[in-house]
């Protein structure tokens, strides 16, 4: 098996990627496929941190008319991410991959609170680290949380696993003539207002000089290809 290109990565997985056919809840066939890929990367010696979204349970923009204030709605979304990391973490451990969860806010009896140096120590001892709760603050996306954790944990690259195979100049689901970029700079992505990540996340990663690979994370084997540095998506860098 070819060697990994990266020593330490942060894998960002959307909550929607875990959803069942209704677009809600958790499809454990998807979870098991992810675990298989993560286990393969782990066997190569790659240190893996994971940030999960919560959109398969709750996302503010899907519930703007719910009557909940924005802060409360974002807090519901942050709690939703904890459901996802619990499912993925326990499945990893059940399949022989040591995993440790952290929450951005206190959930004392279930998940320890995130501390940078504790999380780094877990990575150094070859545990997969799962990071829930977003940044712990409303008004920030889990993409921004992923960018922040990538900088704090000193990763080599942020791997953004999506439902599409890279960054396009328009939505490829809506425009069959959308152009895919093999690489693009952070400045270009911000200037073009590309929606693959929010601009706060792009700005943080640009300042920290952490590149992003955007790729199809649902295609089996792609996570392993990503950690080997294969050209399977779009690279965003300075």
Short mmCIF file of N, CA and C in Angstrom, two decimals, residues 128-228:
data_model
loop_
_atom_site.label_atom_id
_atom_site.label_comp_id
_atom_site.label_asym_id
_atom_site.label_seq_id
_atom_site.Cartn_x
_atom_site.Cartn_y
_atom_site.Cartn_z
N UNK A 128 -8.12 8.41 16.73
CA UNK A 128 -8.89 9.30 15.88
C UNK A 128 -9.67 10.24 16.79
N UNK A 129 -9.58 11.52 16.52
CA UNK A 129 -10.21 12.54 17.37
C UNK A 129 -11.45 13.08 16.68
N UNK A 130 -12.60 12.99 17.35
CA UNK A 130 -13.85 13.51 16.81
C UNK A 130 -14.27 14.74 17.59
N UNK A 131 -14.54 15.81 16.84
CA UNK A 131 -14.76 17.12 17.44
C UNK A 131 -16.18 17.59 17.15
N UNK A 132 -17.00 17.68 18.19
CA UNK A 132 -18.39 18.08 18.03
C UNK A 132 -18.67 19.43 18.66
N UNK A 133 -19.87 19.94 18.39
CA UNK A 133 -20.29 21.19 19.00
C UNK A 133 -19.88 22.43 18.25
N UNK A 134 -19.37 22.26 17.03
CA UNK A 134 -18.94 23.43 16.26
C UNK A 134 -17.84 24.19 16.99
N UNK A 135 -17.93 25.51 16.98
CA UNK A 135 -16.98 26.33 17.75
C UNK A 135 -17.44 26.51 19.19
N UNK A 136 -18.68 26.08 19.47
CA UNK A 136 -19.27 26.32 20.78
C UNK A 136 -20.02 27.62 20.86
N UNK A 137 -20.08 28.35 19.73
CA UNK A 137 -20.74 29.65 19.68
C UNK A 137 -21.73 29.70 18.53
N UNK A 138 -22.84 30.42 18.72
CA UNK A 138 -23.78 30.59 17.60
C UNK A 138 -23.17 31.48 16.51
N UNK A 139 -23.81 31.48 15.35
CA UNK A 139 -23.43 32.31 14.20
C UNK A 139 -22.19 31.81 13.46
N UNK A 140 -21.61 30.70 13.89
CA UNK A 140 -20.45 30.15 13.19
C UNK A 140 -20.80 28.77 12.64
N UNK A 141 -20.41 28.51 11.39
CA UNK A 141 -20.70 27.23 10.76
C UNK A 141 -19.72 26.16 11.22
N UNK A 142 -20.05 24.90 10.92
CA UNK A 142 -19.09 23.83 11.22
C UNK A 142 -17.90 23.87 10.27
N UNK A 143 -18.03 24.53 9.11
CA UNK A 143 -16.85 24.76 8.27
C UNK A 143 -15.86 25.66 8.99
N UNK A 144 -16.36 26.71 9.62
CA UNK A 144 -15.49 27.60 10.38
C UNK A 144 -14.88 26.85 11.56
N UNK A 145 -15.68 26.00 12.21
CA UNK A 145 -15.15 25.18 13.30
C UNK A 145 -14.03 24.28 12.79
N UNK A 146 -14.22 23.69 11.61
CA UNK A 146 -13.19 22.82 11.04
C UNK A 146 -11.91 23.61 10.76
N UNK A 147 -12.05 24.81 10.22
CA UNK A 147 -10.88 25.65 9.94
C UNK A 147 -10.15 26.00 11.23
N UNK A 148 -10.91 26.38 12.26
CA UNK A 148 -10.31 26.74 13.54
C UNK A 148 -9.56 25.55 14.15
N UNK A 149 -10.20 24.38 14.16
CA UNK A 149 -9.55 23.19 14.73
C UNK A 149 -8.33 22.78 13.90
N UNK A 150 -8.40 22.96 12.60
CA UNK A 150 -7.25 22.63 11.74
C UNK A 150 -6.03 23.46 12.14
N UNK A 151 -6.26 24.73 12.43
CA UNK A 151 -5.14 25.60 12.84
C UNK A 151 -4.66 25.22 14.24
N UNK A 152 -5.60 24.99 15.16
CA UNK A 152 -5.21 24.66 16.53
C UNK A 152 -4.45 23.34 16.62
N UNK A 153 -4.82 22.39 15.79
CA UNK A 153 -4.22 21.06 15.86
C UNK A 153 -3.04 20.89 14.91
N UNK A 154 -2.70 21.95 14.21
CA UNK A 154 -1.50 21.96 13.36
C UNK A 154 -1.53 20.83 12.32
N UNK A 155 -2.63 20.76 11.58
CA UNK A 155 -2.75 19.71 10.57
C UNK A 155 -2.05 20.14 9.28
N UNK A 156 -1.77 19.15 8.44
CA UNK A 156 -1.11 19.43 7.16
C UNK A 156 -2.11 19.87 6.10
N UNK A 157 -3.36 19.40 6.21
CA UNK A 157 -4.38 19.72 5.22
C UNK A 157 -5.76 19.49 5.82
N UNK A 158 -6.72 20.27 5.36
CA UNK A 158 -8.12 20.04 5.71
C UNK A 158 -8.77 19.31 4.54
N UNK A 159 -9.33 18.15 4.80
CA UNK A 159 -10.00 17.36 3.77
C UNK A 159 -11.50 17.54 3.93
N UNK A 160 -12.12 18.23 2.98
CA UNK A 160 -13.56 18.48 3.06
C UNK A 160 -14.29 17.47 2.20
N UNK A 161 -14.93 16.50 2.86
CA UNK A 161 -15.66 15.45 2.18
C UNK A 161 -17.08 15.94 1.89
N UNK A 162 -17.42 16.02 0.61
CA UNK A 162 -18.73 16.54 0.21
C UNK A 162 -19.44 15.51 -0.68
N UNK A 163 -20.57 15.93 -1.22
CA UNK A 163 -21.32 15.06 -2.14
C UNK A 163 -20.91 15.27 -3.59
N UNK A 164 -20.04 16.26 -3.85
CA UNK A 164 -19.56 16.52 -5.21
C UNK A 164 -18.05 16.30 -5.24
N UNK A 165 -17.49 16.22 -6.45
CA UNK A 165 -16.09 15.79 -6.59
C UNK A 165 -15.10 16.93 -6.69
N UNK A 166 -15.47 18.11 -6.19
CA UNK A 166 -14.54 19.23 -6.20
C UNK A 166 -15.27 20.56 -6.16
N UNK A 167 -14.53 21.61 -6.47
CA UNK A 167 -15.06 22.97 -6.47
C UNK A 167 -15.39 23.37 -7.91
N UNK A 168 -16.59 23.90 -8.11
CA UNK A 168 -17.05 24.33 -9.42
C UNK A 168 -17.37 25.82 -9.40
N UNK A 169 -17.44 26.42 -10.59
CA UNK A 169 -17.75 27.84 -10.66
C UNK A 169 -19.24 28.12 -10.46
N UNK A 170 -20.06 27.06 -10.49
CA UNK A 170 -21.49 27.15 -10.17
C UNK A 170 -21.92 25.77 -9.71
N UNK A 171 -23.15 25.66 -9.24
CA UNK A 171 -23.63 24.41 -8.67
C UNK A 171 -23.75 23.34 -9.77
N UNK A 172 -22.93 22.29 -9.72
CA UNK A 172 -22.99 21.27 -10.78
C UNK A 172 -24.28 20.47 -10.77
N UNK A 173 -25.01 20.52 -9.64
CA UNK A 173 -26.30 19.83 -9.56
C UNK A 173 -27.37 20.58 -10.36
N UNK A 174 -27.14 21.89 -10.55
CA UNK A 174 -28.12 22.71 -11.24
C UNK A 174 -27.65 23.14 -12.64
N UNK A 175 -26.34 23.16 -12.84
CA UNK A 175 -25.78 23.62 -14.11
C UNK A 175 -24.86 22.56 -14.69
N UNK A 176 -25.31 21.87 -15.75
CA UNK A 176 -24.52 20.78 -16.32
C UNK A 176 -23.24 21.29 -16.99
N UNK A 177 -23.16 22.61 -17.22
CA UNK A 177 -21.96 23.20 -17.83
C UNK A 177 -21.03 23.82 -16.80
N UNK A 178 -21.28 23.55 -15.54
CA UNK A 178 -20.42 24.10 -14.49
C UNK A 178 -18.98 23.63 -14.70
N UNK A 179 -18.05 24.56 -14.47
CA UNK A 179 -16.63 24.27 -14.67
C UNK A 179 -15.98 23.87 -13.35
N UNK A 180 -15.28 22.74 -13.36
CA UNK A 180 -14.57 22.28 -12.17
C UNK A 180 -13.14 22.82 -12.16
N UNK A 181 -12.70 23.25 -10.98
CA UNK A 181 -11.32 23.71 -10.80
C UNK A 181 -10.47 22.54 -10.28
N UNK A 182 -9.29 22.34 -10.84
CA UNK A 182 -8.37 21.36 -10.26
C UNK A 182 -7.66 21.97 -9.06
N UNK A 183 -7.43 23.28 -9.12
CA UNK A 183 -6.89 24.03 -7.98
C UNK A 183 -7.35 25.47 -8.09
N UNK A 184 -7.35 26.15 -6.97
CA UNK A 184 -7.79 27.54 -6.92
C UNK A 184 -7.20 28.16 -5.66
N UNK A 185 -6.96 29.45 -5.66
CA UNK A 185 -6.43 30.10 -4.47
C UNK A 185 -7.56 30.52 -3.54
N UNK A 186 -7.21 30.72 -2.28
CA UNK A 186 -8.20 31.21 -1.33
C UNK A 186 -8.76 32.56 -1.78
N UNK A 187 -7.88 33.43 -2.26
CA UNK A 187 -8.33 34.76 -2.70
C UNK A 187 -9.35 34.64 -3.84
N UNK A 188 -9.08 33.73 -4.78
CA UNK A 188 -10.02 33.53 -5.89
C UNK A 188 -11.35 32.96 -5.40
N UNK A 189 -11.27 32.02 -4.46
CA UNK A 189 -12.50 31.42 -3.93
C UNK A 189 -13.35 32.46 -3.20
N UNK A 190 -12.68 33.36 -2.47
CA UNK A 190 -13.41 34.42 -1.76
C UNK A 190 -13.97 35.43 -2.75
N UNK A 191 -13.15 35.82 -3.73
CA UNK A 191 -13.59 36.80 -4.72
C UNK A 191 -14.78 36.29 -5.53
N UNK A 192 -14.76 34.99 -5.88
CA UNK A 192 -15.84 34.41 -6.67
C UNK A 192 -17.04 34.01 -5.82
N UNK A 193 -16.89 34.16 -4.48
CA UNK A 193 -17.95 33.82 -3.53
C UNK A 193 -18.42 32.38 -3.73
N UNK A 194 -17.45 31.48 -3.88
CA UNK A 194 -17.79 30.07 -4.05
C UNK A 194 -18.35 29.52 -2.73
N UNK A 195 -19.38 28.70 -2.84
CA UNK A 195 -20.15 28.30 -1.66
C UNK A 195 -19.68 27.00 -1.03
N UNK A 196 -18.57 26.45 -1.50
CA UNK A 196 -18.14 25.16 -0.98
C UNK A 196 -17.75 25.25 0.50
N UNK A 197 -17.24 26.41 0.92
CA UNK A 197 -17.00 26.72 2.33
C UNK A 197 -17.35 28.17 2.54
N UNK A 198 -17.66 28.54 3.80
CA UNK A 198 -17.97 29.95 4.01
C UNK A 198 -16.68 30.77 4.04
N UNK A 199 -16.83 32.05 3.84
CA UNK A 199 -15.66 32.91 3.65
C UNK A 199 -14.83 33.06 4.92
N UNK A 200 -15.47 32.95 6.09
CA UNK A 200 -14.71 33.01 7.34
C UNK A 200 -13.73 31.84 7.41
N UNK A 201 -14.20 30.65 7.02
CA UNK A 201 -13.33 29.47 7.01
C UNK A 201 -12.18 29.65 6.03
N UNK A 202 -12.48 30.11 4.82
CA UNK A 202 -11.42 30.35 3.83
C UNK A 202 -10.40 31.35 4.36
N UNK A 203 -10.88 32.41 4.99
CA UNK A 203 -9.98 33.44 5.48
C UNK A 203 -9.05 32.90 6.57
N UNK A 204 -9.60 32.12 7.50
CA UNK A 204 -8.79 31.53 8.57
C UNK A 204 -7.72 30.61 8.00
N UNK A 205 -8.12 29.75 7.07
CA UNK A 205 -7.18 28.80 6.50
C UNK A 205 -6.09 29.48 5.68
N UNK A 206 -6.48 30.55 4.99
CA UNK A 206 -5.50 31.32 4.23
C UNK A 206 -4.46 31.94 5.16
N UNK A 207 -4.94 32.53 6.27
CA UNK A 207 -4.01 33.14 7.23
C UNK A 207 -3.07 32.09 7.83
N UNK A 208 -3.60 30.89 8.06
CA UNK A 208 -2.79 29.84 8.67
C UNK A 208 -2.03 28.99 7.68
N UNK A 209 -2.20 29.29 6.38
CA UNK A 209 -1.51 28.55 5.31
C UNK A 209 -1.81 27.04 5.36
N UNK A 210 -3.07 26.71 5.64
CA UNK A 210 -3.51 25.31 5.63
C UNK A 210 -4.33 25.08 4.37
N UNK A 211 -3.87 24.24 3.45
CA UNK A 211 -4.64 24.00 2.22
C UNK A 211 -5.88 23.15 2.50
N UNK A 212 -6.81 23.19 1.54
CA UNK A 212 -8.04 22.40 1.63
C UNK A 212 -8.13 21.52 0.38
N UNK A 213 -8.50 20.27 0.57
CA UNK A 213 -8.87 19.42 -0.56
C UNK A 213 -10.37 19.16 -0.46
N UNK A 214 -11.09 19.53 -1.51
CA UNK A 214 -12.53 19.29 -1.58
C UNK A 214 -12.75 18.11 -2.52
N UNK A 215 -13.44 17.08 -2.04
CA UNK A 215 -13.57 15.86 -2.83
C UNK A 215 -14.87 15.14 -2.48
N UNK A 216 -15.21 14.15 -3.29
CA UNK A 216 -16.40 13.34 -3.05
C UNK A 216 -16.10 12.36 -1.92
N UNK A 217 -16.61 12.67 -0.73
CA UNK A 217 -16.32 11.84 0.43
C UNK A 217 -17.19 10.61 0.54
N UNK A 218 -18.22 10.50 -0.29
CA UNK A 218 -19.12 9.35 -0.22
C UNK A 218 -18.68 8.22 -1.15
N UNK A 219 -17.72 8.49 -2.01
CA UNK A 219 -17.22 7.44 -2.90
C UNK A 219 -16.21 6.60 -2.13
N UNK A 220 -16.51 5.31 -2.00
CA UNK A 220 -15.68 4.43 -1.19
C UNK A 220 -14.23 4.45 -1.68
N UNK A 221 -13.31 4.59 -0.75
CA UNK A 221 -11.89 4.62 -1.06
C UNK A 221 -11.31 6.00 -1.22
N UNK A 222 -12.18 7.02 -1.31
CA UNK A 222 -11.67 8.37 -1.59
C UNK A 222 -10.93 8.99 -0.41
N UNK A 223 -11.33 8.67 0.80
CA UNK A 223 -10.62 9.23 1.96
C UNK A 223 -9.18 8.72 1.97
N UNK A 224 -9.01 7.43 1.68
CA UNK A 224 -7.65 6.87 1.61
C UNK A 224 -6.86 7.52 0.48
N UNK A 225 -7.49 7.72 -0.68
CA UNK A 225 -6.81 8.38 -1.79
C UNK A 225 -6.41 9.81 -1.41
N UNK A 226 -7.29 10.49 -0.65
CA UNK A 226 -7.02 11.87 -0.26
C UNK A 226 -5.79 11.96 0.63
N UNK A 227 -5.66 11.06 1.61
CA UNK A 227 -4.50 11.13 2.52
C UNK A 227 -3.21 10.74 1.80
N UNK A 228 -3.34 10.03 0.68
CA UNK A 228 -2.15 9.70 -0.13
C UNK A 228 -1.79 10.85 -1.06
#
